Amino acid sequence: MKLTQAIILSAAILAGHACLAQEVKEDFKPSILNQPGQEYPQVNSQGYVRFHIKAPTADSVRVSLGLGGRGGTLLTKGDDGFFTGTTEGPMDEGFHYYHLTIDGGVFNDPGTLNFYGSTRWESGVEIPAHDKEFYALKDVPHGNVQQILFPSKSTGSQRRAFVYTPPGYEKDKSKKYPVLYLQHGWGEDETAWSNQGHANLIMDNLIAEGKIKPFIIVMTYGMTNQLKWGHLKEFKIDTFQTVLTDELIPYVDSHFNTIADQSHRAMAGLSMGGMETHAITLNRPDVFSYYALLSGGIYTPEELQGKAKPKLIFISCGSKENPDKINQAADTLKQAGYNVVSYVSENTAHEFLTWRRSLYQLAPLLFR
Amino acid sequence: MKLTQAIILSAAILAGHACLAQEVKEDFKPSILNQPGQEYPQVNSQGYVRFHIKAPTADSVRVSLGLGGRGGTLLTKGDDGFFTGTTEGPMDEGFHYYHLTIDGGVFNDPGTLNFYGSTRWESGVEIPAHDKEFYALKDVPHGNVQQILFPSKSTGSQRRAFVYTPPGYEKDKSKKYPVLYLQHGWGEDETAWSNQGHANLIMDNLIAEGKIKPFIIVMTYGMTNQLKWGHLKEFKIDTFQTVLTDELIPYVDSHFNTIADQSHRAMAGLSMGGMETHAITLNRPDVFSYYALLSGGIYTPEELQGKAKPKLIFISCGSKENPDKINQAADTLKQAGYNVVSYVSENTAHEFLTWRRSLYQLAPLLFR
């Protein structure tokens, strides 16, 4: 180990200890993502999470959630047959996936709702964010989220997508809307942006406040090729691009009140969905006019050169990711004459609060 | 114990043994309700279910699914860290809820999708039914299932419902449709009829075959009062009746293309949803014209006397429930001059294949 590495590690350990020294406030409340009537997991006002798992004759229960690099949170067995424990420090605000390891097997916490991530339905917990109002369920007019099943000849299947239609969509049947195609990340699916992302509530609230012109959002499954984590570079976009541009878009345009042209179509994606957005918008600049990568990489002027110029490029990430890269890419693209907006979500990492906030920032910029 | 009881019990035990003597065919395949890429649980052509759960240092893994009264299926630990076991006999065709008990704690099988039942998200497994085609996902035009959020002043909440709109609903915007309000059972919620029941696929297939006139289905949460199993008699219908008749129906009629009158409105429910249907149709005969109880009790001529006459009463159950009660009630109602159809699902009990088949029988009789 080099000396500099040793110093950095020591600093990290000290930071950890400083964190442990914080007094944990005993104001824990059930997470809002618990199953009906379930008291645990609980979250306190500092962002600590407390778990409480019944397994009377188990030897070991570990929770995957915890501070980075510590292997999660090991629970302690009590006399009442419950394993209990609290994260060693506060978690970032927003949504977190996790699971339990019980005597060596992976299971979900029976207290929580499940969310599809890491190619499995995982437990989820929500740390109330200081800005949570923008994605809260409020007494405002609500749009609908509808499951559609569309035929896909290229894959020989009936495929599922979810379509957000804004409030009032049903009433004025002559009105037509632009469409945002919005992709999930690796290991997630077409349920992620509604369940974890609250995309529908973000839209309902923005529309109620008069901050955006209503548009439709379409969310479908992007991992059309099966692939394992660590093999992202082997991902070929062709299969999904065909489903999206040749099958889903024509289906949506023929079944919904859309403005069916390039200048009223946007594509955005988070993480691997950003990779997909990047590839498809560059392959098919005739299809979309607004491009957005949320923790999903950048564009360079070289890639874009000689193609139809997008009306907007939006790139974002959490402040705990690589914001310098995002900001530098935005500067470079601006200098090359592109309309670029970059956004950095404060105090968040590669996680859903970054992406909820990114959508909240992006939506008012679309279809102007 | 009386002699007759002893004889019946012996017969039951012998029947059980005869069942065990059946040779188990080794043609097991992954259940169609498994999570993506998961090999277990598996089902064979006879309806046996095999489980395979990783928990290397656990002492005991039991599955709640198994033959009645035997306490489910106790799995056996192998050298590979997996617990494995097969149900002692074949399960009924169709859908079954289950969960695992691992060292005394209740968890879900990480191999399967989750379904809301017994007031928790449970594991599910599907035994392919000989008549499964009527609820299969086929290459036919598909209707949509949309989540709506409607305001409820009586409960001070924004409530969720799912609305099935038939194929073609979007295209002909002047066409108006009748509506079926369809309720889940105790411990389930508004997701049950789509997820476990495949109500949308049953409708899509019936419409594609020209067997029914298209209609809308609305499914919302009926356990508006919190109540525990065994306390059904304490259930008061008032809270849910207000949500349904004063809030949801007006919302649906103002947001969807419905024929908003009594003669184009039906109510049906399974199990506790049948209890709700029974109570609400009798309290508000001005609202619905078609009444259906699926494993959810009966009507008597005395209850109906002096009220607006329903166009149809449909009562059903599985052959392993109490079909005599259903058939006798139907005879009594017919003699009293009511238009009654009764239906008994062969070789099924109080479970979802009974209710899928009941909806398949009911749909062609509605709105004629």
Short mmCIF file of C-alpha atoms in Angstrom, two decimals, chain B:
data_model
loop_
_atom_site.label_atom_id
_atom_site.label_comp_id
_atom_site.label_asym_id
_atom_site.label_seq_id
_atom_site.Cartn_x
_atom_site.Cartn_y
_atom_site.Cartn_z
CA MET B 1 -65.23 -39.09 18.31
CA LYS B 2 -68.33 -40.67 16.82
CA LEU B 3 -67.98 -43.76 14.66
CA THR B 4 -69.12 -41.99 11.48
CA GLN B 5 -66.51 -39.29 11.97
CA ALA B 6 -63.84 -41.93 12.49
CA ILE B 7 -64.83 -43.63 9.25
CA ILE B 8 -64.75 -40.40 7.30
CA LEU B 9 -61.32 -39.52 8.69
CA SER B 10 -59.95 -42.96 7.81
CA ALA B 11 -61.27 -42.60 4.30
CA ALA B 12 -59.57 -39.23 4.03
CA ILE B 13 -56.28 -40.68 5.23
CA LEU B 14 -56.57 -43.57 2.79
CA ALA B 15 -57.34 -41.14 -0.01
CA GLY B 16 -54.23 -39.23 1.01
CA HIS B 17 -52.14 -42.38 0.87
CA ALA B 18 -53.56 -43.35 -2.48
CA CYS B 19 -52.46 -39.93 -3.63
CA LEU B 20 -48.95 -40.42 -2.30
CA ALA B 21 -48.70 -43.71 -4.16
CA GLN B 22 -48.96 -41.84 -7.49
CA GLU B 23 -45.66 -41.78 -9.32
CA VAL B 24 -44.33 -38.24 -9.61
CA LYS B 25 -43.38 -37.44 -13.21
CA GLU B 26 -39.99 -35.80 -13.63
CA ASP B 27 -41.18 -33.25 -16.20
CA PHE B 28 -40.91 -30.19 -13.94
CA LYS B 29 -40.69 -26.75 -15.57
CA PRO B 30 -40.32 -23.26 -14.08
CA SER B 31 -43.66 -21.73 -13.06
CA ILE B 32 -44.74 -19.00 -15.46
CA LEU B 33 -44.99 -16.63 -12.47
CA ASN B 34 -41.28 -16.86 -11.66
CA GLN B 35 -39.14 -13.73 -11.62
CA PRO B 36 -37.07 -13.27 -14.81
CA GLY B 37 -34.40 -15.94 -15.13
CA GLN B 38 -35.46 -17.91 -12.03
CA GLU B 39 -35.61 -21.70 -12.38
CA TYR B 40 -37.65 -22.43 -9.22
CA PRO B 41 -40.36 -23.10 -8.15
CA GLN B 42 -41.16 -25.69 -10.81
CA VAL B 43 -44.43 -27.41 -11.70
CA ASN B 44 -44.89 -30.80 -13.36
CA SER B 45 -47.62 -32.01 -15.70
CA GLN B 46 -49.52 -33.56 -12.79
CA GLY B 47 -49.63 -30.34 -10.76
CA TYR B 48 -46.91 -31.12 -8.22
CA VAL B 49 -44.79 -28.12 -7.21
CA ARG B 50 -41.08 -28.37 -6.40
CA PHE B 51 -39.28 -25.73 -4.36
CA HIS B 52 -35.56 -24.97 -4.19
CA ILE B 53 -34.45 -22.33 -1.69
CA LYS B 54 -30.90 -21.20 -0.93
CA ALA B 55 -30.28 -20.80 2.81
CA PRO B 56 -26.95 -22.55 3.55
CA THR B 57 -26.92 -22.18 7.34
CA ALA B 58 -30.66 -22.27 8.06
CA ASP B 59 -32.09 -25.08 10.15
CA SER B 60 -35.59 -25.27 8.70
CA VAL B 61 -37.46 -24.10 5.60
CA ARG B 62 -41.17 -24.84 5.26
CA VAL B 63 -43.48 -23.85 2.37
CA SER B 64 -47.08 -22.95 3.23
CA LEU B 65 -48.31 -24.62 0.03
CA GLY B 66 -49.28 -28.28 0.21
CA LEU B 67 -52.20 -30.58 0.76
CA GLY B 68 -54.87 -29.30 3.13
CA GLY B 69 -54.28 -29.83 6.82
CA ARG B 70 -50.73 -31.11 6.48
CA GLY B 71 -49.04 -27.82 7.34
CA GLY B 72 -47.55 -27.29 3.93
CA THR B 73 -44.33 -28.80 2.62
CA LEU B 74 -41.21 -29.21 4.76
CA LEU B 75 -38.10 -28.89 2.61
CA THR B 76 -34.96 -31.02 3.01
CA LYS B 77 -31.50 -29.52 3.20
CA GLY B 78 -28.96 -30.64 0.63
CA ASP B 79 -25.17 -30.48 0.65
CA ASP B 80 -25.26 -27.57 -1.82
CA GLY B 81 -26.85 -25.16 0.66
CA PHE B 82 -30.29 -25.44 -0.95
CA PHE B 83 -33.47 -26.69 0.69
CA THR B 84 -35.56 -28.73 -1.75
CA GLY B 85 -38.95 -30.39 -1.62
CA THR B 86 -42.04 -31.28 -3.61
CA THR B 87 -45.68 -30.99 -2.58
CA GLU B 88 -47.03 -34.32 -1.32
CA GLY B 89 -49.67 -34.32 -4.02
CA PRO B 90 -50.85 -32.36 -7.06
CA MET B 91 -52.28 -28.91 -6.46
CA ASP B 92 -55.49 -27.63 -8.05
CA GLU B 93 -55.00 -26.08 -11.47
CA GLY B 94 -54.57 -22.32 -11.46
CA PHE B 95 -53.06 -19.77 -9.10
CA HIS B 96 -51.87 -20.33 -5.52
CA TYR B 97 -50.50 -17.95 -2.92
CA TYR B 98 -47.77 -19.18 -0.58
CA HIS B 99 -44.87 -18.12 1.60
CA LEU B 100 -41.85 -19.64 3.29
CA THR B 101 -41.19 -20.07 7.00
CA ILE B 102 -37.43 -19.90 7.48
CA ASP B 103 -36.22 -20.60 11.00
CA GLY B 104 -39.52 -19.33 12.33
CA GLY B 105 -39.80 -16.13 10.25
CA VAL B 106 -42.17 -15.58 7.31
CA PHE B 107 -40.55 -14.60 3.99
CA ASN B 108 -41.31 -14.86 0.28
CA ASP B 109 -39.72 -17.22 -2.18
CA PRO B 110 -37.11 -15.10 -4.02
CA GLY B 111 -37.88 -17.12 -7.16
CA THR B 112 -41.40 -15.82 -7.74
CA LEU B 113 -43.34 -12.67 -8.43
CA ASN B 114 -45.38 -11.28 -5.56
CA PHE B 115 -49.15 -10.95 -5.34
CA TYR B 116 -51.15 -9.08 -2.74
CA GLY B 117 -53.23 -11.50 -0.64
CA SER B 118 -53.77 -12.11 3.09
CA THR B 119 -52.95 -8.39 3.58
CA ARG B 120 -49.35 -8.94 2.46
CA TRP B 121 -47.42 -9.38 -0.79
CA GLU B 122 -47.13 -13.17 -1.09
CA SER B 123 -45.32 -15.54 -3.41
CA GLY B 124 -47.38 -17.03 -6.23
CA VAL B 125 -47.23 -20.15 -8.35
CA GLU B 126 -49.35 -21.15 -11.34
CA ILE B 127 -50.39 -24.71 -12.22
CA PRO B 128 -51.21 -24.60 -15.94
CA ALA B 129 -54.94 -25.33 -16.28
CA HIS B 130 -56.28 -27.54 -19.06
CA ASP B 131 -58.43 -24.57 -20.14
CA LYS B 132 -55.72 -21.93 -19.70
CA GLU B 133 -56.15 -20.53 -23.22
CA PHE B 134 -59.06 -18.31 -22.18
CA TYR B 135 -56.77 -16.19 -19.97
CA ALA B 136 -53.55 -16.48 -22.01
CA LEU B 137 -51.63 -13.51 -23.41
CA LYS B 138 -52.21 -13.85 -27.16
CA ASP B 139 -51.46 -11.91 -30.31
CA VAL B 140 -54.84 -10.19 -30.37
CA PRO B 141 -55.72 -6.51 -29.92
CA HIS B 142 -55.20 -5.62 -26.26
CA GLY B 143 -57.10 -3.28 -24.03
CA ASN B 144 -55.24 -1.17 -21.49
CA VAL B 145 -55.26 -1.29 -17.70
CA GLN B 146 -54.81 2.15 -16.29
CA GLN B 147 -54.13 3.34 -12.79
CA ILE B 148 -56.33 6.27 -11.84
CA LEU B 149 -56.04 8.35 -8.68
CA PHE B 150 -59.37 9.83 -7.62
CA PRO B 151 -60.15 12.26 -4.82
CA SER B 152 -62.20 10.91 -1.92
CA LYS B 153 -63.59 13.55 0.42
CA SER B 154 -65.29 10.98 2.65
CA THR B 155 -61.96 9.34 3.53
CA GLY B 156 -59.77 12.42 3.08
CA SER B 157 -57.50 10.63 0.62
CA GLN B 158 -56.45 10.26 -2.99
CA ARG B 159 -57.51 6.69 -3.79
CA ARG B 160 -56.33 4.29 -6.47
CA ALA B 161 -58.36 2.25 -8.93
CA PHE B 162 -57.49 0.32 -12.08
CA VAL B 163 -59.61 0.73 -15.18
CA TYR B 164 -59.66 -1.76 -18.04
CA THR B 165 -60.58 -0.12 -21.32
CA PRO B 166 -61.22 -2.48 -24.26
CA PRO B 167 -59.19 -2.49 -27.50
CA GLY B 168 -60.30 0.32 -29.79
CA TYR B 169 -61.40 2.48 -26.84
CA GLU B 170 -58.97 5.23 -27.88
CA LYS B 171 -59.88 5.23 -31.55
CA ASP B 172 -63.61 5.82 -31.63
CA LYS B 173 -63.91 8.69 -29.21
CA SER B 174 -67.64 9.03 -29.61
CA LYS B 175 -68.41 5.43 -28.54
CA LYS B 176 -69.64 4.94 -24.99
CA TYR B 177 -69.37 1.77 -22.94
CA PRO B 178 -71.13 0.05 -20.03
CA VAL B 179 -69.10 -0.51 -16.85
CA LEU B 180 -68.50 -3.48 -14.54
CA TYR B 181 -67.31 -2.64 -11.02
CA LEU B 182 -65.29 -5.71 -9.97
CA GLN B 183 -64.12 -6.34 -6.41
CA HIS B 184 -61.26 -8.42 -4.96
CA GLY B 185 -61.45 -10.63 -1.87
CA TRP B 186 -60.43 -10.29 1.76
CA GLY B 187 -56.75 -9.39 2.19
CA GLU B 188 -56.33 -8.58 -1.50
CA ASP B 189 -56.42 -5.20 -3.19
CA GLU B 190 -57.18 -3.44 -6.45
CA THR B 191 -54.24 -5.18 -8.19
CA ALA B 192 -55.71 -8.69 -7.73
CA TRP B 193 -58.08 -8.93 -10.68
CA SER B 194 -55.36 -7.92 -13.15
CA ASN B 195 -52.37 -9.68 -11.59
CA GLN B 196 -53.88 -12.89 -10.24
CA GLY B 197 -57.11 -12.83 -12.23
CA HIS B 198 -55.91 -11.80 -15.71
CA ALA B 199 -59.23 -9.97 -16.09
CA ASN B 200 -57.77 -7.87 -18.92
CA LEU B 201 -56.59 -10.90 -20.90
CA ILE B 202 -59.92 -12.69 -20.37
CA MET B 203 -61.66 -9.63 -21.81
CA ASP B 204 -59.19 -9.22 -24.70
CA ASN B 205 -59.70 -12.86 -25.71
CA LEU B 206 -63.50 -12.78 -25.40
CA ILE B 207 -63.63 -9.60 -27.50
CA ALA B 208 -61.23 -11.01 -30.14
CA GLU B 209 -63.48 -14.07 -30.47
CA GLY B 210 -66.55 -11.88 -30.81
CA LYS B 211 -68.17 -13.49 -27.78
CA ILE B 212 -68.94 -10.28 -25.91
CA LYS B 213 -69.72 -6.65 -26.51
CA PRO B 214 -66.81 -4.62 -25.12
CA PHE B 215 -67.23 -2.95 -21.74
CA ILE B 216 -65.08 -1.14 -19.19
CA ILE B 217 -64.03 -2.76 -15.88
CA VAL B 218 -63.20 -0.71 -12.77
CA MET B 219 -61.35 -2.29 -9.84
CA THR B 220 -60.70 -0.49 -6.58
CA TYR B 221 -59.77 -1.29 -2.99
CA GLY B 222 -62.74 -2.54 -0.99
CA MET B 223 -61.26 -3.08 2.48
CA THR B 224 -61.81 0.56 3.26
CA ASN B 225 -62.26 -0.33 6.89
CA GLN B 226 -59.22 -2.07 8.32
CA LEU B 227 -60.28 -5.46 9.55
CA LYS B 228 -58.65 -8.69 10.56
CA TRP B 229 -59.45 -12.17 9.35
CA GLY B 230 -62.21 -13.68 11.49
CA HIS B 231 -63.85 -10.29 12.01
CA LEU B 232 -65.76 -10.20 8.73
CA LYS B 233 -69.08 -9.94 10.54
CA GLU B 234 -67.97 -6.62 12.00
CA PHE B 235 -67.48 -5.23 8.51
CA LYS B 236 -69.68 -2.22 7.85
CA ILE B 237 -70.35 -1.49 4.22
CA ASP B 238 -71.08 2.24 4.61
CA THR B 239 -67.52 3.54 4.21
CA PHE B 240 -66.80 1.61 1.04
CA GLN B 241 -70.30 2.18 -0.35
CA THR B 242 -69.80 5.94 -0.10
CA VAL B 243 -66.40 5.75 -1.83
CA LEU B 244 -67.82 3.59 -4.59
CA THR B 245 -71.18 5.17 -5.32
CA ASP B 246 -70.57 8.82 -4.39
CA GLU B 247 -66.93 9.26 -5.42
CA LEU B 248 -65.54 6.59 -7.76
CA ILE B 249 -68.56 6.15 -10.04
CA PRO B 250 -68.98 9.92 -10.65
CA TYR B 251 -65.22 10.18 -11.29
CA VAL B 252 -65.29 7.33 -13.79
CA ASP B 253 -68.39 8.69 -15.50
CA SER B 254 -66.79 12.11 -15.89
CA HIS B 255 -63.36 10.86 -17.06
CA PHE B 256 -64.22 7.86 -19.27
CA ASN B 257 -66.60 7.23 -22.15
CA THR B 258 -69.28 5.46 -20.12
CA ILE B 259 -73.01 5.02 -20.51
CA ALA B 260 -73.70 6.56 -17.15
CA ASP B 261 -76.95 4.95 -16.11
CA GLN B 262 -78.16 2.07 -13.95
CA SER B 263 -79.00 -0.23 -16.84
CA HIS B 264 -75.41 -0.09 -18.11
CA ARG B 265 -73.72 -0.70 -14.77
CA ALA B 266 -72.82 -4.05 -13.17
CA MET B 267 -71.22 -4.98 -9.86
CA ALA B 268 -69.39 -8.21 -9.11
CA GLY B 269 -67.04 -9.41 -6.43
CA LEU B 270 -65.21 -12.50 -5.27
CA SER B 271 -65.44 -13.79 -1.69
CA MET B 272 -65.55 -10.71 0.56
CA GLY B 273 -66.03 -8.66 -2.63
CA GLY B 274 -69.20 -10.71 -3.09
CA MET B 275 -70.33 -9.71 0.41
CA GLU B 276 -69.75 -6.09 -0.60
CA THR B 277 -71.59 -6.54 -3.88
CA HIS B 278 -74.50 -8.17 -2.07
CA ALA B 279 -74.78 -5.35 0.46
CA ILE B 280 -74.30 -2.44 -1.94
CA THR B 281 -76.65 -3.73 -4.67
CA LEU B 282 -79.38 -4.23 -2.06
CA ASN B 283 -78.77 -0.81 -0.48
CA ARG B 284 -78.55 0.98 -3.82
CA PRO B 285 -80.62 -0.93 -6.39
CA ASP B 286 -80.86 2.34 -8.33
CA VAL B 287 -77.16 2.19 -9.23
CA PHE B 288 -76.59 -1.30 -10.71
CA SER B 289 -78.60 -3.62 -12.97
CA TYR B 290 -76.39 -6.72 -13.01
CA TYR B 291 -75.27 -8.41 -9.78
CA ALA B 292 -72.63 -11.16 -9.50
CA LEU B 293 -71.32 -13.01 -6.44
CA LEU B 294 -68.25 -15.22 -7.12
CA SER B 295 -67.70 -17.55 -4.14
CA GLY B 296 -69.35 -14.71 -2.30
CA GLY B 297 -72.72 -15.92 -1.08
CA ILE B 298 -76.23 -15.79 -2.53
CA TYR B 299 -79.34 -13.60 -2.80
CA THR B 300 -82.73 -14.62 -1.50
CA PRO B 301 -86.11 -13.52 -2.97
CA GLU B 302 -86.95 -11.97 0.42
CA GLU B 303 -83.96 -9.61 0.29
CA LEU B 304 -84.79 -8.51 -3.23
CA GLN B 305 -88.53 -8.05 -2.72
CA GLY B 306 -89.88 -4.59 -3.34
CA LYS B 307 -86.66 -3.32 -4.95
CA ALA B 308 -85.85 -2.53 -8.59
CA LYS B 309 -85.48 -5.90 -10.29
CA PRO B 310 -81.92 -6.68 -11.46
CA LYS B 311 -81.53 -7.65 -15.12
CA LEU B 312 -79.30 -10.54 -14.06
CA ILE B 313 -78.15 -12.29 -10.91
CA PHE B 314 -75.03 -14.44 -11.37
CA ILE B 315 -73.81 -16.69 -8.55
CA SER B 316 -70.87 -19.07 -8.75
CA CYS B 317 -68.31 -21.06 -6.80
CA GLY B 318 -65.82 -23.90 -7.16
CA SER B 319 -66.99 -27.52 -7.07
CA LYS B 320 -64.85 -27.95 -3.93
CA GLU B 321 -66.77 -25.17 -2.15
CA ASN B 322 -70.53 -25.45 -1.63
CA PRO B 323 -72.06 -25.84 -5.10
CA ASP B 324 -75.33 -27.22 -3.73
CA LYS B 325 -75.99 -23.94 -1.94
CA ILE B 326 -75.38 -22.02 -5.18
CA ASN B 327 -77.61 -24.28 -7.25
CA GLN B 328 -80.42 -24.29 -4.69
CA ALA B 329 -80.32 -20.51 -4.37
CA ALA B 330 -80.50 -20.22 -8.16
CA ASP B 331 -83.56 -22.50 -8.27
CA THR B 332 -85.30 -20.53 -5.55
CA LEU B 333 -84.62 -17.21 -7.29
CA LYS B 334 -85.78 -18.57 -10.66
CA GLN B 335 -89.05 -19.76 -9.10
CA ALA B 336 -89.51 -16.25 -7.72
CA GLY B 337 -89.18 -14.87 -11.25
CA TYR B 338 -85.60 -13.59 -11.31
CA ASN B 339 -83.18 -13.97 -14.23
CA VAL B 340 -80.49 -16.08 -12.58
CA VAL B 341 -77.42 -17.89 -13.87
CA SER B 342 -75.40 -20.15 -11.60
CA TYR B 343 -72.00 -21.58 -12.43
CA VAL B 344 -69.81 -24.18 -10.74
CA SER B 345 -66.11 -24.35 -11.64
CA GLU B 346 -65.03 -27.99 -11.85
CA ASN B 347 -62.26 -29.25 -9.56
CA THR B 348 -61.46 -25.89 -8.03
CA ALA B 349 -61.90 -24.46 -4.54
CA HIS B 350 -61.92 -20.93 -3.06
CA GLU B 351 -59.16 -19.81 -5.43
CA PHE B 352 -58.48 -17.70 -8.49
CA LEU B 353 -59.13 -20.26 -11.24
CA THR B 354 -62.72 -20.37 -9.93
CA TRP B 355 -62.94 -16.62 -10.30
CA ARG B 356 -61.19 -16.36 -13.69
CA ARG B 357 -63.66 -18.94 -15.02
CA SER B 358 -66.56 -17.15 -13.35
CA LEU B 359 -65.63 -13.87 -15.07
CA TYR B 360 -65.33 -15.74 -18.37
CA GLN B 361 -68.88 -17.10 -17.86
CA LEU B 362 -70.27 -13.80 -16.59
CA ALA B 363 -68.91 -11.39 -19.21
CA PRO B 364 -71.03 -12.63 -22.15
CA LEU B 365 -74.19 -12.30 -20.02
CA LEU B 366 -73.68 -8.63 -19.17
CA PHE B 367 -75.28 -5.63 -20.88
CA ARG B 368 -77.37 -7.73 -23.30
#
